[in-house]
Every structure is written in structure tokens, then in C-alpha cells.
């Protein structure tokens, strides 16, 4: 089952860890250039092959990039790179989505988002949320339109917390949540219920009521969880009959 770990791989991981520690400790600042491959090999006392492996690993993590004319440069990982990594982690090795776990995470994350958004929202945030809530054209008939509309509302709430970590965390599971929303659309009552709950949440955010916004979001997610359960049952019955849901 297991294979012998090559010495070069062990050395590469050690070099990777050292360079990463220097970057995260701000000893290598964003924009600074790494020494040439030969110089790094001499400083670390390893082969150039080991250095190449370490650099590739750090590039994959978004900590290094190769710039034409500048060599290998330290960079700050983008939000997109972080969310892609988290999405891959969530989906890797899973043949079927665990909807109960997804909803469990949503309750923990989005209830707090709603409460903080109510406390911290600006008039600009409210304008964005109002536009999304009122932009309902086609969401009752078009699955993709409904999903995009729903994602936009929750993303705008996360932005209204003015904590950059919340949009980042929400984005990391957005692909998974998109599947949940698509599944819920199988029930004809889903879009109308979403409109009702989004309006209720917006009302509490407008009133700056942290408690009210948390309660409104909790009610929304409870209804969404029930919707997913019913949609799963519908699909299971359709599968047994061999017909689409």
C-alpha cells in the first residue's frame, strides 16, 4: 500500500516549509524576489531539483509566482486561490454531497453574518440588498437565474459585515451551496419562500436589529433545510420510477 518516500521529496518539503515560514512571517515581503535557483540550492545545501520542487509547491499555494524579467517573486495569495483550495478540499473524494453537513455549516456561518450585517451595514449596503431583493425577474421559472439571485443576496449580506473573512468563507462553500439551491428549486414553492425570507432578513438589517436578523436568517435556513429534505425525497421517488423529478 505504501511506497518508500524519496529523499528528494523529504528535502523539498523541508525547503518548502522554510520558505513558507519566511513569507508568512513577513521576512520575505510580497513583491520581493527570491535568489536565483543556483543560489538557493547553495544556501539550502540541496540540489536544484529540490529547489524546483519547493518553488512549484509554493506556486501552487499562491505564495510565489514567476514574472518575466523579474524571476520568482513573493506574492499574497488571492481570495480566489484560497476559495478554490477550500472548495477542492470540501469536494475531494466525495461521490455524493452530504447536505446535512452543508446546512450545519450554513447555520453557524450565515446566522452570524446576518447579525453583524445588521449592526454594521451602510446605506450603500442597504441599496445593494434592496436591489437584489426586488430584482426577481425570471427567478420563479429559471433555475440558474434563481440560484444566482439567491447567491447574490447572501454574498451582499456577507459584504455588509465589513469583515473580509466572511465573504471569503462564504465563497469557499459557494459551489457546494449552489448545488443545494439547485436541488431546492425542484419544489415550486422554493422561489416564493426565498423572496419572503430575504425580505424579512432585509427588514431586520434595515432596523439594525442584530437579534432580529439572526432570528430571520435562522428561520430562513430552517425552511431551506426542510426544502432540501423534501427535494431529496422527490428525487429518490423519481429515481425509483425512472422519471425526472
C-alpha positions as a Python dict, from the first residue, in 0.01 Angstrom:
ca = {
    (1, 'X'): (0, 0, 0),
    (2, 'X'): (273, 246, 93),
    (3, 'X'): (576, 343, -110),
    (4, 'X'): (917, 449, 11),
    (5, 'X'): (942, 828, 32),
    (6, 'X'): (1226, 955, -181),
    (7, 'X'): (1493, 1161, -6),
    (8, 'X'): (1447, 1445, -254),
    (9, 'X'): (1079, 1471, -165),
    (10, 'X'): (1161, 1498, 204),
    (11, 'X'): (1417, 1769, 137),
    (12, 'X'): (1177, 1955, -92),
    (13, 'X'): (910, 1961, 177),
    (14, 'X'): (1161, 2098, 428),
    (15, 'X'): (1271, 2372, 188),
    (16, 'X'): (906, 2450, 113),
    (17, 'X'): (827, 2481, 485),
    (18, 'X'): (1123, 2714, 546),
    (19, 'X'): (1037, 2949, 260),
    (20, 'X'): (669, 2947, 355),
    (21, 'X'): (758, 3039, 715),
    (22, 'X'): (966, 3332, 589),
    (23, 'X'): (676, 3453, 375),
    (24, 'X'): (406, 3418, 640),
    (25, 'X'): (641, 3578, 894),
    (26, 'X'): (688, 3879, 661),
    (27, 'X'): (1061, 3820, 639),
    (28, 'X'): (1003, 3781, 266),
    (29, 'X'): (759, 4058, 176),
    (30, 'X'): (514, 4050, -116),
    (31, 'X'): (692, 4165, -430),
    (32, 'X'): (1039, 4065, -312),
    (33, 'X'): (1242, 3842, -545),
    (34, 'X'): (1388, 3509, -442),
    (35, 'X'): (1756, 3444, -514),
    (36, 'X'): (1834, 3252, -832),
    (37, 'X'): (1781, 2876, -831),
    (38, 'X'): (2155, 2803, -811),
    (39, 'X'): (2198, 3045, -518),
    (40, 'X'): (1905, 2892, -330),
    (41, 'X'): (2046, 2545, -383),
    (42, 'X'): (2378, 2657, -235),
    (43, 'X'): (2217, 2831, 63),
    (44, 'X'): (1996, 2532, 146),
    (45, 'X'): (2266, 2277, 66),
    (46, 'X'): (2038, 2081, -168),
    (47, 'X'): (2017, 2009, -539),
    (48, 'X'): (1849, 2243, -787),
    (49, 'X'): (1587, 1972, -844),
    (50, 'X'): (1481, 2006, -479),
    (51, 'X'): (1456, 2384, -519),
    (52, 'X'): (1239, 2344, -830),
    (53, 'X'): (1002, 2112, -642),
    (54, 'X'): (974, 2354, -350),
    (55, 'X'): (908, 2651, -577),
    (56, 'X'): (639, 2457, -766),
    (57, 'X'): (470, 2367, -436),
    (58, 'X'): (472, 2730, -321),
    (59, 'X'): (340, 2849, -656),
    (60, 'X'): (53, 2601, -625),
    (61, 'X'): (-29, 2756, -286),
    (62, 'X'): (-29, 3103, -438),
    (63, 'X'): (274, 3222, -240),
    (64, 'X'): (515, 3256, -533),
    (65, 'X'): (486, 3348, -898),
    (66, 'X'): (730, 3365, -1187),
    (67, 'X'): (740, 3706, -1357),
    (68, 'X'): (908, 3762, -1688),
    (69, 'X'): (1228, 3957, -1634),
    (70, 'X'): (1193, 3950, -1254),
    (71, 'X'): (1239, 3584, -1168),
    (72, 'X'): (1049, 3420, -882),
    (73, 'X'): (856, 3676, -678),
    (74, 'X'): (672, 3652, -346),
    (75, 'X'): (300, 3720, -368),
    (76, 'X'): (-2, 3738, -140),
    (77, 'X'): (-250, 3457, -212),
    (78, 'X'): (-564, 3593, -377),
    (79, 'X'): (-909, 3532, -231),
    (80, 'X'): (-988, 3331, -544),
    (81, 'X'): (-692, 3098, -483),
    (82, 'X'): (-796, 3044, -121),
    (83, 'X'): (-1159, 2972, -206),
    (84, 'X'): (-1061, 2732, -484),
    (85, 'X'): (-841, 2540, -242),
    (86, 'X'): (-1119, 2518, 17),
    (87, 'X'): (-1373, 2413, -246),
    (88, 'X'): (-1143, 2136, -368),
    (89, 'X'): (-1091, 2024, -9),
    (90, 'X'): (-1467, 2007, 51),
    (91, 'X'): (-1534, 1811, -268),
    (92, 'X'): (-1225, 1588, -289),
    (93, 'X'): (-1303, 1220, -260),
    (94, 'X'): (-1678, 1274, -216),
    (95, 'X'): (-1903, 1098, -462),
    (96, 'X'): (-2218, 1240, -302),
    (97, 'X'): (-2280, 1568, -127),
    (98, 'X'): (-2364, 1547, 245),
    (99, 'X'): (-2644, 1803, 259),
    (100, 'X'): (-2685, 1776, 637),
    (101, 'X'): (-2323, 1882, 691),
    (102, 'X'): (-2358, 2167, 444),
    (103, 'X'): (-2664, 2302, 624),
    (104, 'X'): (-2490, 2266, 959),
    (105, 'X'): (-2209, 2492, 838),
    (106, 'X'): (-2458, 2738, 689),
    (107, 'X'): (-2636, 2777, 1022),
    (108, 'X'): (-2313, 2851, 1204),
    (109, 'X'): (-2181, 3093, 941),
    (110, 'X'): (-2482, 3274, 798),
    (111, 'X'): (-2673, 3344, 1118),
    (112, 'X'): (-2370, 3532, 1249),
    (113, 'X'): (-2328, 3710, 915),
    (114, 'X'): (-2687, 3836, 931),
    (115, 'X'): (-2642, 3968, 1285),
    (116, 'X'): (-2320, 4152, 1207),
    (117, 'X'): (-2460, 4290, 881),
    (118, 'X'): (-2749, 4443, 1079),
    (119, 'X'): (-2503, 4617, 1311),
    (120, 'X'): (-2251, 4735, 1053),
    (121, 'X'): (-2439, 4790, 726),
    (122, 'X'): (-2410, 5121, 546),
    (123, 'X'): (-2668, 5290, 326),
    (124, 'X'): (-2474, 5163, 26),
    (125, 'X'): (-2502, 4808, 160),
    (126, 'X'): (-2878, 4853, 203),
    (127, 'X'): (-2914, 4983, -152),
    (128, 'X'): (-2737, 4673, -283),
    (129, 'X'): (-2953, 4436, -77),
    (130, 'X'): (-3273, 4615, -180),
    (131, 'X'): (-3184, 4596, -548),
    (132, 'X'): (-3118, 4224, -523),
    (133, 'X'): (-3440, 4152, -331),
    (134, 'X'): (-3650, 4345, -583),
    (135, 'X'): (-3476, 4201, -890),
    (136, 'X'): (-3699, 3895, -914),
    (137, 'X'): (-3747, 3875, -1290),
    (138, 'X'): (-3736, 3514, -1404),
    (139, 'X'): (-3635, 3357, -1076),
    (140, 'X'): (-3956, 3155, -1050),
    (141, 'X'): (-3908, 2995, -1391),
    (142, 'X'): (-3531, 2982, -1442),
    (143, 'X'): (-3320, 2761, -1214),
    (144, 'X'): (-2991, 2935, -1298),
    (145, 'X'): (-3147, 3278, -1251),
    (146, 'X'): (-3288, 3177, -913),
    (147, 'X'): (-2955, 3035, -793),
    (148, 'X'): (-2761, 3346, -900),
    (149, 'X'): (-3018, 3573, -733),
    (150, 'X'): (-3006, 3376, -408),
    (151, 'X'): (-2624, 3360, -403),
    (152, 'X'): (-2605, 3736, -465),
    (153, 'X'): (-2824, 3818, -166),
    (154, 'X'): (-2622, 3609, 77),
    (155, 'X'): (-2294, 3741, -67),
    (156, 'X'): (-2415, 4100, -22),
    (157, 'X'): (-2502, 4025, 340),
    (158, 'X'): (-2153, 3888, 398),
    (159, 'X'): (-2003, 4201, 242),
    (160, 'X'): (-2218, 4416, 472),
    (161, 'X'): (-2033, 4273, 776),
    (162, 'X'): (-1724, 4465, 657),
    (163, 'X'): (-1514, 4171, 766),
    (164, 'X'): (-1327, 4036, 464),
    (165, 'X'): (-1312, 3688, 614),
    (166, 'X'): (-1688, 3634, 591),
    (167, 'X'): (-1714, 3674, 211),
    (168, 'X'): (-1404, 3458, 181),
    (169, 'X'): (-1552, 3180, 393),
    (170, 'X'): (-1886, 3202, 216),
    (171, 'X'): (-1721, 3195, -127),
    (172, 'X'): (-1529, 2882, -28),
    (173, 'X'): (-1852, 2683, 0),
    (174, 'X'): (-2050, 2865, -270),
    (175, 'X'): (-2006, 2584, -525),
    (176, 'X'): (-2142, 2336, -272),
    (177, 'X'): (-2427, 2568, -174),
    (178, 'X'): (-2509, 2621, -542),
    (179, 'X'): (-2585, 2250, -568),
    (180, 'X'): (-2809, 2274, -262),
    (181, 'X'): (-3001, 2566, -417),
    (182, 'X'): (-3038, 2387, -750),
    (183, 'X'): (-3182, 2088, -570),
    (184, 'X'): (-3429, 2303, -377),
    (185, 'X'): (-3557, 2458, -700),
    (186, 'X'): (-3723, 2122, -777),
    (187, 'X'): (-4002, 2234, -542),
    (188, 'X'): (-4223, 2504, -699),
    (189, 'X'): (-4266, 2688, -367),
    (190, 'X'): (-3893, 2748, -321),
    (191, 'X'): (-3852, 3083, -506),
    (192, 'X'): (-4154, 3238, -334),
    (193, 'X'): (-4033, 3127, 7),
    (194, 'X'): (-3686, 3264, -63),
    (195, 'X'): (-3832, 3604, -156),
    (196, 'X'): (-4034, 3612, 165),
    (197, 'X'): (-3739, 3523, 389),
    (198, 'X'): (-3497, 3755, 213),
    (199, 'X'): (-3738, 4044, 268),
    (200, 'X'): (-3772, 3952, 635),
    (201, 'X'): (-3393, 3947, 678),
    (202, 'X'): (-3356, 4277, 493),
    (203, 'X'): (-3620, 4437, 716),
    (204, 'X'): (-3420, 4343, 1028),
    (205, 'X'): (-3093, 4461, 872),
    (206, 'X'): (-3259, 4794, 788),
    (207, 'X'): (-3373, 4821, 1151),
    (208, 'X'): (-3018, 4746, 1273),
    (209, 'X'): (-3157, 4462, 1481),
    (210, 'X'): (-2885, 4204, 1533),
    (211, 'X'): (-3118, 3973, 1722),
    (212, 'X'): (-3395, 4011, 1466),
    (213, 'X'): (-3161, 3950, 1172),
    (214, 'X'): (-3018, 3639, 1335),
    (215, 'X'): (-3367, 3504, 1401),
    (216, 'X'): (-3482, 3583, 1047),
    (217, 'X'): (-3181, 3406, 898),
    (218, 'X'): (-3224, 3107, 1130),
    (219, 'X'): (-3588, 3078, 1016),
    (220, 'X'): (-3477, 3103, 652),
    (221, 'X'): (-3220, 2827, 693),
    (222, 'X'): (-3461, 2604, 882),
    (223, 'X'): (-3709, 2634, 596),
    (224, 'X'): (-3428, 2576, 343),
    (225, 'X'): (-3326, 2258, 526),
    (226, 'X'): (-3684, 2130, 514),
    (227, 'X'): (-3695, 2214, 145),
    (228, 'X'): (-3378, 2014, 77),
    (229, 'X'): (-3519, 1713, 262),
    (230, 'X'): (-3839, 1726, 57),
    (231, 'X'): (-3647, 1773, -268),
    (232, 'X'): (-3425, 1474, -189),
    (233, 'X'): (-3731, 1261, -123),
    (234, 'X'): (-3882, 1380, -452),
    (235, 'X'): (-3570, 1286, -645),
    (236, 'X'): (-3548, 950, -472),
    (237, 'X'): (-3907, 867, -568),
    (238, 'X'): (-3847, 982, -924),
    (239, 'X'): (-3533, 770, -941),
    (240, 'X'): (-3724, 462, -830),
    (241, 'X'): (-3983, 531, -1101),
    (242, 'X'): (-3717, 610, -1358),
    (243, 'X'): (-3866, 953, -1432),
    (244, 'X'): (-3724, 1304, -1384),
    (245, 'X'): (-3831, 1483, -1061),
}
